[in-house]
mmCIF file of C-alpha atoms in Angstrom:
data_model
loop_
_atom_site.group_PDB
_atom_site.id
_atom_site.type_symbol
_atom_site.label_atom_id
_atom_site.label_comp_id
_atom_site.label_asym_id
_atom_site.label_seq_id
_atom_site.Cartn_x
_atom_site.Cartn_y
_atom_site.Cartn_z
ATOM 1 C CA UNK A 1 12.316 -1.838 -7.736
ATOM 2 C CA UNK A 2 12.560 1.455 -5.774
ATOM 3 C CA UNK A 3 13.964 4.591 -6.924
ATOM 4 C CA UNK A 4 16.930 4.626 -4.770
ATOM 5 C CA UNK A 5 20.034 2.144 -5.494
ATOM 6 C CA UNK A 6 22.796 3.442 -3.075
ATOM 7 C CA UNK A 7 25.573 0.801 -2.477
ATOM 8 C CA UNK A 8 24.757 -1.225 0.526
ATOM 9 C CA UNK A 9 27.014 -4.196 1.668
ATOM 10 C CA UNK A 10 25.416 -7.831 0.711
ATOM 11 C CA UNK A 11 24.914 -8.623 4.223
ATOM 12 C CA UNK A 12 23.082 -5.443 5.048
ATOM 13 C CA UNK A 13 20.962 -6.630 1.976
ATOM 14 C CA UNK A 14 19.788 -9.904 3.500
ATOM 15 C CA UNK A 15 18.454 -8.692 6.683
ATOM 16 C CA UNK A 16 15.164 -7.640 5.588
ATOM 17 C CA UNK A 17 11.902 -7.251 7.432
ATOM 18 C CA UNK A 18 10.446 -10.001 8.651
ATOM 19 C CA UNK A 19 6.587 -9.217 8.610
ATOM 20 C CA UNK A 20 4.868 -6.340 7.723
ATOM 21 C CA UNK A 21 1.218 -8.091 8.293
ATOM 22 C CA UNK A 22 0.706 -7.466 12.005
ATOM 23 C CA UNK A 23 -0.480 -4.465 12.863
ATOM 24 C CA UNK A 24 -3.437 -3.600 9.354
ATOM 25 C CA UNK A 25 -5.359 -0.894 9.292
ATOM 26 C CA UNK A 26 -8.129 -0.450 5.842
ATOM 27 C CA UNK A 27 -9.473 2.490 5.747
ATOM 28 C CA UNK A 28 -13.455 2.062 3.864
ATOM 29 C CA UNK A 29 -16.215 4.011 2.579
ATOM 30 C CA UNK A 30 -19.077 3.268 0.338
ATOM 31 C CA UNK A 31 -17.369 2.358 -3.158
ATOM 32 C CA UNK A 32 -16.919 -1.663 -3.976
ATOM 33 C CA UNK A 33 -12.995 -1.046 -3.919
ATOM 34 C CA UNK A 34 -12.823 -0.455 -0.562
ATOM 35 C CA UNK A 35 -14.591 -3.592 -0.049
ATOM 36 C CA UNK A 36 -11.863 -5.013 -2.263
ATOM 37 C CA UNK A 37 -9.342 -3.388 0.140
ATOM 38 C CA UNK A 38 -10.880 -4.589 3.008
ATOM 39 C CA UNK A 39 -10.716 -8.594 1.614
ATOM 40 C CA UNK A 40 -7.109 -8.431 0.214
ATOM 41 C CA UNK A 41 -5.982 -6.982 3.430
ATOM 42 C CA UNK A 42 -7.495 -9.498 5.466
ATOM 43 C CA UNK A 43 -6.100 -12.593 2.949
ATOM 44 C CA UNK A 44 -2.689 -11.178 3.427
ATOM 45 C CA UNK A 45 -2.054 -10.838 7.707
ATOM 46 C CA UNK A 46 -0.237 -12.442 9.501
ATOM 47 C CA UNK A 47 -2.506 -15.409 11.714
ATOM 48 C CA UNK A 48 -2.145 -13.581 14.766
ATOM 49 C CA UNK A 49 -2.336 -10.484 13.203
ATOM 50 C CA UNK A 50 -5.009 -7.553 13.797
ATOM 51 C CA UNK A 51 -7.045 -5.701 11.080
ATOM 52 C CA UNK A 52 -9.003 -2.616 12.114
ATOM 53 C CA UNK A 53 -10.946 -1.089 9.269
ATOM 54 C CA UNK A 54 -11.649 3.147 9.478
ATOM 55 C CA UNK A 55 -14.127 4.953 7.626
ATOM 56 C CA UNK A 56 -14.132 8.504 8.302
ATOM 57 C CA UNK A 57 -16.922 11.315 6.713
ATOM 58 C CA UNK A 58 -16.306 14.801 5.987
ATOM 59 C CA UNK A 59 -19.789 17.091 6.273
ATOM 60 C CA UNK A 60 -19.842 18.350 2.616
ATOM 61 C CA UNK A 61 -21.459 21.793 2.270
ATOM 62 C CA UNK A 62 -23.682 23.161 0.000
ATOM 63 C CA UNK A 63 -23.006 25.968 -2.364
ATOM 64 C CA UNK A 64 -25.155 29.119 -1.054
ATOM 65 C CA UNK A 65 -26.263 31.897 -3.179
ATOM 66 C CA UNK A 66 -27.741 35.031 -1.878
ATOM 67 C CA UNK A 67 -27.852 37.078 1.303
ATOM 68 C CA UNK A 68 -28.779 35.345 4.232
ATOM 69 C CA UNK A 69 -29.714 32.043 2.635
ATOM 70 C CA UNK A 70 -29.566 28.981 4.956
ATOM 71 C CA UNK A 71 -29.125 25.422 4.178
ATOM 72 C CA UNK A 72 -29.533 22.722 6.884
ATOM 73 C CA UNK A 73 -26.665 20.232 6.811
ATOM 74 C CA UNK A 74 -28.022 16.674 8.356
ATOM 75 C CA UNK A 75 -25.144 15.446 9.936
ATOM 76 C CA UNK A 76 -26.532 11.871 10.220
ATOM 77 C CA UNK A 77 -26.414 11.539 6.479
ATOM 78 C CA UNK A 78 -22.472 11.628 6.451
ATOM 79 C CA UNK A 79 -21.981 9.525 9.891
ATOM 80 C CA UNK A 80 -24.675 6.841 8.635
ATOM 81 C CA UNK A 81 -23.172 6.186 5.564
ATOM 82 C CA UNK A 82 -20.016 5.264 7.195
ATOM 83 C CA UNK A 83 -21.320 3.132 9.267
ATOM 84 C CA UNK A 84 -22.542 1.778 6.719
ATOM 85 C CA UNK A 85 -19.256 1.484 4.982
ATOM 86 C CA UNK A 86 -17.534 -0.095 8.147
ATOM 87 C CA UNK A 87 -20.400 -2.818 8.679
ATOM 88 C CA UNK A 88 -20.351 -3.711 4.780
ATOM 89 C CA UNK A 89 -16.595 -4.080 4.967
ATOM 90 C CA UNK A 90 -16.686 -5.813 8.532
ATOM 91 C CA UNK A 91 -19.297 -8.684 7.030
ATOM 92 C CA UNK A 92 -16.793 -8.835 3.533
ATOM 93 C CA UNK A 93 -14.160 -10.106 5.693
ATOM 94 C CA UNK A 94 -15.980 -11.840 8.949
ATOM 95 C CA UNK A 95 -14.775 -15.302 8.154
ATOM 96 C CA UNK A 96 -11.340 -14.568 7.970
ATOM 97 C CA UNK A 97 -11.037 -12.188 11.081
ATOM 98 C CA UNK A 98 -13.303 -10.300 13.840
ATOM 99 C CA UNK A 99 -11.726 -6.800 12.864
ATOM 100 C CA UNK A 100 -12.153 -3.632 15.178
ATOM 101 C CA UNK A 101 -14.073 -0.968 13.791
ATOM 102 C CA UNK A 102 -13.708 2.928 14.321
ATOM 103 C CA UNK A 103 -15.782 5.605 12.869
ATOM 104 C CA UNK A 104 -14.261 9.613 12.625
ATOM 105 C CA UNK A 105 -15.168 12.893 11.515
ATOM 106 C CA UNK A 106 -12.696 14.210 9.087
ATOM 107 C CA UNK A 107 -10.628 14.035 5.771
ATOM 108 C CA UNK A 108 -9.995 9.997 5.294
ATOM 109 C CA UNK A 109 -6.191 11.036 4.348
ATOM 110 C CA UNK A 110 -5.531 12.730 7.601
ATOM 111 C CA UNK A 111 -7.719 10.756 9.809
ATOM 112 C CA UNK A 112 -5.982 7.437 8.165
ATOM 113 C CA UNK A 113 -2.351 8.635 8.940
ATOM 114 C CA UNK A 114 -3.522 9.824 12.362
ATOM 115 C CA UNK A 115 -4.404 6.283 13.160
ATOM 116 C CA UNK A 116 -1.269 4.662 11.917
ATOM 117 C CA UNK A 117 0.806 6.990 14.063
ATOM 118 C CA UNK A 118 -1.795 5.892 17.091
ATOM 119 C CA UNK A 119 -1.993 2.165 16.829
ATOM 120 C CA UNK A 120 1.697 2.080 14.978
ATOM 121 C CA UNK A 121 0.136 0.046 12.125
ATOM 122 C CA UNK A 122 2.512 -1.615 9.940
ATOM 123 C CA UNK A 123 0.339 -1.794 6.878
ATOM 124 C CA UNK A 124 -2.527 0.650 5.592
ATOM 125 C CA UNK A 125 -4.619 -0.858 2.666
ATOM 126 C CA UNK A 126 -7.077 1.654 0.636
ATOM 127 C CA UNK A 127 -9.038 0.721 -2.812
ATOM 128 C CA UNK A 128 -7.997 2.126 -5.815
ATOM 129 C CA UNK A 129 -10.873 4.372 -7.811
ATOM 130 C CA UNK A 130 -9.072 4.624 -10.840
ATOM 131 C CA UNK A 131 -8.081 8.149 -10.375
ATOM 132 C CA UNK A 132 -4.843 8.935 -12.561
ATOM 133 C CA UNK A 133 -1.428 10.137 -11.300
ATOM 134 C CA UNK A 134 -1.947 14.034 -12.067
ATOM 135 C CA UNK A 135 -5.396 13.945 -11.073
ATOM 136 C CA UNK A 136 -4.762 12.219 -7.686
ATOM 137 C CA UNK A 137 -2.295 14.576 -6.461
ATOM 138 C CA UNK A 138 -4.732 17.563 -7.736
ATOM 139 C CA UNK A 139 -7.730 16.584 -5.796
ATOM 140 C CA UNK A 140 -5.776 14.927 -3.296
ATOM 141 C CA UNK A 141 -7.319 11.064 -3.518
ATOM 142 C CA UNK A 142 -6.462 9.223 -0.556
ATOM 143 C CA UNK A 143 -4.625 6.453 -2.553
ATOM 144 C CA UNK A 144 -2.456 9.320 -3.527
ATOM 145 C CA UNK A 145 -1.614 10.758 -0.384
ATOM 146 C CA UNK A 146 -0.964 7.668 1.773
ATOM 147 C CA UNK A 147 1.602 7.060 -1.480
ATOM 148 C CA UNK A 148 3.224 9.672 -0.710
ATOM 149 C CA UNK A 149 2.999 10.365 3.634
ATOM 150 C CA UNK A 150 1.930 7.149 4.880
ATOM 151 C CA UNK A 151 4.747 6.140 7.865
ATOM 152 C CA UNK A 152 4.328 2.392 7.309
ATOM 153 C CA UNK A 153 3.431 0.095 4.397
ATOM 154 C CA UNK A 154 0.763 0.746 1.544
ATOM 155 C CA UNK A 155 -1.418 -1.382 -0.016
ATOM 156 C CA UNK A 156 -3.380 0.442 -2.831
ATOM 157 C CA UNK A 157 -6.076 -2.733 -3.534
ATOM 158 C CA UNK A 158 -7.440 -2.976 -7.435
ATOM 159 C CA UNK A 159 -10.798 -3.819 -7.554
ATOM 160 C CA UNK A 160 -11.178 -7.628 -8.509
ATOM 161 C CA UNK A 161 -7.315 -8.133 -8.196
ATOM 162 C CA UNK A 162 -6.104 -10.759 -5.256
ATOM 163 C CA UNK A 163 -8.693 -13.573 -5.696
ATOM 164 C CA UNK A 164 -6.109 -15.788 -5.735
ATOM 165 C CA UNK A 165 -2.430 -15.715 -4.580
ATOM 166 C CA UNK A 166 -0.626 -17.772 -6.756
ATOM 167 C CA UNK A 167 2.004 -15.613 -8.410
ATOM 168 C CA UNK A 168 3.922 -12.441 -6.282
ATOM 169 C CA UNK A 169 5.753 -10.033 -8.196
ATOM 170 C CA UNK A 170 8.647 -7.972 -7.133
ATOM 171 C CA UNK A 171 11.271 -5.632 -8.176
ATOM 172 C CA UNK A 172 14.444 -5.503 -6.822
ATOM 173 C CA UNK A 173 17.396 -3.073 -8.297
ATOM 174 C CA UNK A 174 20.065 -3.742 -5.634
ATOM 175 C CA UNK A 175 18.847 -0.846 -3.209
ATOM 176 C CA UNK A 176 18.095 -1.821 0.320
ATOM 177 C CA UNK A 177 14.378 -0.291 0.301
ATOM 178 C CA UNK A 178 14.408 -3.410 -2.737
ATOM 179 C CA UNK A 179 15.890 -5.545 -0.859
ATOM 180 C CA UNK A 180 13.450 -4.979 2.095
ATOM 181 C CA UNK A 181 10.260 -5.544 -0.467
ATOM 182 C CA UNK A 182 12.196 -8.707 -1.633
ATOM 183 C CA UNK A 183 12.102 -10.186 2.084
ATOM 184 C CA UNK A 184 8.473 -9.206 1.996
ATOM 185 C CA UNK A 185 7.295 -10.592 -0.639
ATOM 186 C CA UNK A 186 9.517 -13.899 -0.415
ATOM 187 C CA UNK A 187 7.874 -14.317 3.519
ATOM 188 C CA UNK A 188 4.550 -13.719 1.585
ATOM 189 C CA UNK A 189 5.088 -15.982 -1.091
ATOM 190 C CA UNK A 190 6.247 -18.508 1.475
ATOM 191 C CA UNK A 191 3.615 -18.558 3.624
ATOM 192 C CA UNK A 192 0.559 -18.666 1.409
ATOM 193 C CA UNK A 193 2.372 -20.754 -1.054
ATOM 194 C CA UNK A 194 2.916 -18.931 -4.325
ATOM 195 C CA UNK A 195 5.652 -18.519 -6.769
ATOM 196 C CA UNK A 196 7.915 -15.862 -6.590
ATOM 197 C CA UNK A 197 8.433 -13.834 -9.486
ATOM 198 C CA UNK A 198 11.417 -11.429 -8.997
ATOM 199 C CA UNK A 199 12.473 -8.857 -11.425
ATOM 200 C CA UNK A 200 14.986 -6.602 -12.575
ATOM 201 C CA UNK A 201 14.719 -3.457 -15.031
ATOM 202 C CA UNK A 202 17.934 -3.161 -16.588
ATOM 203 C CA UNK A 203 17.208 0.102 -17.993
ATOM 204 C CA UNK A 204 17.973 2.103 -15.019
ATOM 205 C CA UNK A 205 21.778 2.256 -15.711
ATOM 206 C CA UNK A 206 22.621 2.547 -12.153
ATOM 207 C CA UNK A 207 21.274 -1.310 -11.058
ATOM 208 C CA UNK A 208 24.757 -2.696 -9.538
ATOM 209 C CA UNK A 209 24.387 -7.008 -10.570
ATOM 210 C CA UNK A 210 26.565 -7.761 -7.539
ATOM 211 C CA UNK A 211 24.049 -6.305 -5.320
ATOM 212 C CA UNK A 212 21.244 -7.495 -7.371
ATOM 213 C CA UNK A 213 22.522 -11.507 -6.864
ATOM 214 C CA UNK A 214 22.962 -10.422 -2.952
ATOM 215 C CA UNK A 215 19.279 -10.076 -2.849
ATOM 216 C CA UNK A 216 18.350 -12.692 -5.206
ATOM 217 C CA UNK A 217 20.597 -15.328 -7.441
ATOM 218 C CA UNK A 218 17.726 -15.666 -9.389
ATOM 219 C CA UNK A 219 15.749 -13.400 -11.403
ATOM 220 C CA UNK A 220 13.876 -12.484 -14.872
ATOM 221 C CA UNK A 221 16.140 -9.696 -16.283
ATOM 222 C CA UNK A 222 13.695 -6.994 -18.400
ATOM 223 C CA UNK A 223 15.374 -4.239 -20.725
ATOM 224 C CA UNK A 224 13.049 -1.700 -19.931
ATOM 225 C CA UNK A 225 12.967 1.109 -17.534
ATOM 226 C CA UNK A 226 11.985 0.439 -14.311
ATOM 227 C CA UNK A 227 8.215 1.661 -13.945
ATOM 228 C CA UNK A 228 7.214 0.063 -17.466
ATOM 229 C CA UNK A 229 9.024 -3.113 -16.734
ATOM 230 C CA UNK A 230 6.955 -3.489 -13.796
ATOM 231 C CA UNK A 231 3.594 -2.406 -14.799
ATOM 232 C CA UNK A 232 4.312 -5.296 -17.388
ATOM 233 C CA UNK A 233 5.114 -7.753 -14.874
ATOM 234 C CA UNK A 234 2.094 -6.749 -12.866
ATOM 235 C CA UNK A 235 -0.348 -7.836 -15.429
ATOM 236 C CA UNK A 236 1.317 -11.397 -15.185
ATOM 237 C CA UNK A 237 0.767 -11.592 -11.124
ATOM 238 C CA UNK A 238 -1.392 -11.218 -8.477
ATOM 239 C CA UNK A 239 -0.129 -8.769 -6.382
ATOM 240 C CA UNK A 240 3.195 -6.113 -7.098
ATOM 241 C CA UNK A 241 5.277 -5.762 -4.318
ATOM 242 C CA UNK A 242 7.986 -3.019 -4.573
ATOM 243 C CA UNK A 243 9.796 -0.880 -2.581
ATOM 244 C CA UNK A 244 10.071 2.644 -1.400
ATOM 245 C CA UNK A 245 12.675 5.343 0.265
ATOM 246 C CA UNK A 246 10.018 7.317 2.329
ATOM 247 C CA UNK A 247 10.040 10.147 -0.019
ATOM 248 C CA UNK A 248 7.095 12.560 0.751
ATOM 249 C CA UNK A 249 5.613 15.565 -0.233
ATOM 250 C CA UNK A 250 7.050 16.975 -3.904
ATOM 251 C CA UNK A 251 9.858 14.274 -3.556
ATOM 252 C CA UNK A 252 7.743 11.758 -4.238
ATOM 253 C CA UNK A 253 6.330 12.681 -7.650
ATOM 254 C CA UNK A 254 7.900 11.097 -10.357
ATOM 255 C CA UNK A 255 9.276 8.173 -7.972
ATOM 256 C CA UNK A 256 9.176 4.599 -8.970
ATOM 257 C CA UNK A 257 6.988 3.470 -6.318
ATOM 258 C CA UNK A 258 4.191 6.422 -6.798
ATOM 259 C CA UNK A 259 4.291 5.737 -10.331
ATOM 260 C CA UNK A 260 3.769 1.978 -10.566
ATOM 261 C CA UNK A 261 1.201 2.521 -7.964
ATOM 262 C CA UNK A 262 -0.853 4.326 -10.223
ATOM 263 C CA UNK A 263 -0.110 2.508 -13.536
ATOM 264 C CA UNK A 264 0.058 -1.253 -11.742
ATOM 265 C CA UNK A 265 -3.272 -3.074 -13.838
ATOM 266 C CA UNK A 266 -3.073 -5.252 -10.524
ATOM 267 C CA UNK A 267 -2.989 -4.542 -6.475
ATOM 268 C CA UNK A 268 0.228 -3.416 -5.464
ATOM 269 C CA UNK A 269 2.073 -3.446 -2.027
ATOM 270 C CA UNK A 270 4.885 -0.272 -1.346
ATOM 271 C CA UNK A 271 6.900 -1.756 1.486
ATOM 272 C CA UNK A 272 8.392 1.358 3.831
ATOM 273 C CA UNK A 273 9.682 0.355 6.874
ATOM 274 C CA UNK A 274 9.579 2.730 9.933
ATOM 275 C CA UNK A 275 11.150 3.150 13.348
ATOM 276 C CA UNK A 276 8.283 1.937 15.416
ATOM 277 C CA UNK A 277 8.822 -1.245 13.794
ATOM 278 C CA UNK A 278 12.210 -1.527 15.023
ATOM 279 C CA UNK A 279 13.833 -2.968 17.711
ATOM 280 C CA UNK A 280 17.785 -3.182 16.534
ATOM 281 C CA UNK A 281 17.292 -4.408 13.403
ATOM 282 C CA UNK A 282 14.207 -6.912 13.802
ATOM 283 C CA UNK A 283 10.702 -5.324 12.937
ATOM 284 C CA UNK A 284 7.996 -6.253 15.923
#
């Protein structure tokens, strides 16, 4: 489900992305969901796929009160304790893949889109903390702001979520950006062997059918709008796939795909596709 559904031809609709596993990057730090990030990330590339995991400090700075007070900021605290982060993450996922490692000064955000432009990563994956909607974009979580400016795929990882793989969720309302999570998660689905579960939320009034059976003749039809329809799915599977138009900045609140992300009880994949990943219409 996406919050776009302009009319696309059928055949448009059926030439989705191919992969979106090749090129991972997991950004880490010291919480357990980033571990959990790290380890879902991993499960889901591709076999000759790459996975490099980031963990980037910021140097936080004391409060000073009082004329000419000095406080003595030990830099080695911050740059240990993501190397830390990177080696804890790097030994979570050492049987599945020998990932590349790289350690930066700055905000994880920035430093995290920075590296998706430089590598041209087709998939970021962060852990979830549990912050809410309004407070994310507020203090500006780095869930939240990958949502909303990452150039490639999301993964936002709930902690606990993707121990197994046996049920795949996805929306689909007759949009391309839908019909591009659809390929997705049915090349998922395929490869690792689950069942597909794809669903439609009626209660968006503008959900065309005939495009709807382009993408998929079958499909569990819910009444409900689209962002509760598929926070209820998403406690049935183990992973949410859905899709998303790009939107960034103050276009993006209120979309479907920022919102689920947020409410989803369950790790949830927002398929964007980008030019780098391009070459006519095949993604490399």
């Amino acid at each position: 489900m996406t919050e776009s559904t302009a009319a696309v031809s059928p055949g448009a609709l059926l030439a989705g992305p191919r992969s979106i596993f090749t090129r991972v990057l997991v950004g880490v730090d010291a919480s357990a969901e980033s571990l959990d990030a790290a380890r879902q990330a991993a499960r889901l590339m591709d076999g000759e796929g790459s996975l490099e995991l980031l963990a980037a400090y910021q140097i936080v700075y004391p409060a000073v009160f009082g004329p000419g007070a000095v406080v003595p900021i030990d830099r080695e605290v911050f740059s240990d304790a993501a190397v830390d982060a990177l080696e804890r993450a790097r030994a979570e996922i050492h049987e599945r893949t020998d990932a590349a490692g790289k350690i930066v000064e700055g905000r994880p955000a920035d430093a995290l889109r920075d590296e998706i432009v430089r590598t041209r990563a087709t998939l970021v994956a962060v852990g979830s903390h549990g912050t809410g909607r309004i407070p994310g974009i507020v203090l500006g979580s780095t869930a939240t702001d990958l949502i909303h400016r990452a150039p490639c795929s999301v993964l936002v990882a709930r902690k606990g979520a993707g121990q197994t793989l046996a049920r795949i969720a996805v929306g689909i309302d007759g949009s391309s950006e839908s019909a591009a999570a659809y390929a997705v998660a049915k090349g998922l689905a395929e490869r690792v062997g689950a069942e597909l579960w794809t669903v439609v939320a009626w209660g968006d009034s503008r959900i065309d059918r005939k495009l709807v059976d382009a993408i998929a003749d079958r499909h569990e039809d819910f009444p409900d709008a689209p962002v509760p329809a598929l926070v209820r799915a998403a406690a049935d599977a183990d992973l949410l796939v859905v899709g998303s138009r790009g939107l960034q900045g103050l276009k993006a609140l209120g979309s479907v795909s920022e919102r689920v992300a947020h409410e989803s009880p369950t790790t949830t994949l927002i398929v964007r596709e980008v030019d780098w990943q391009k070459v006519g219409e095949q993604l490399v």
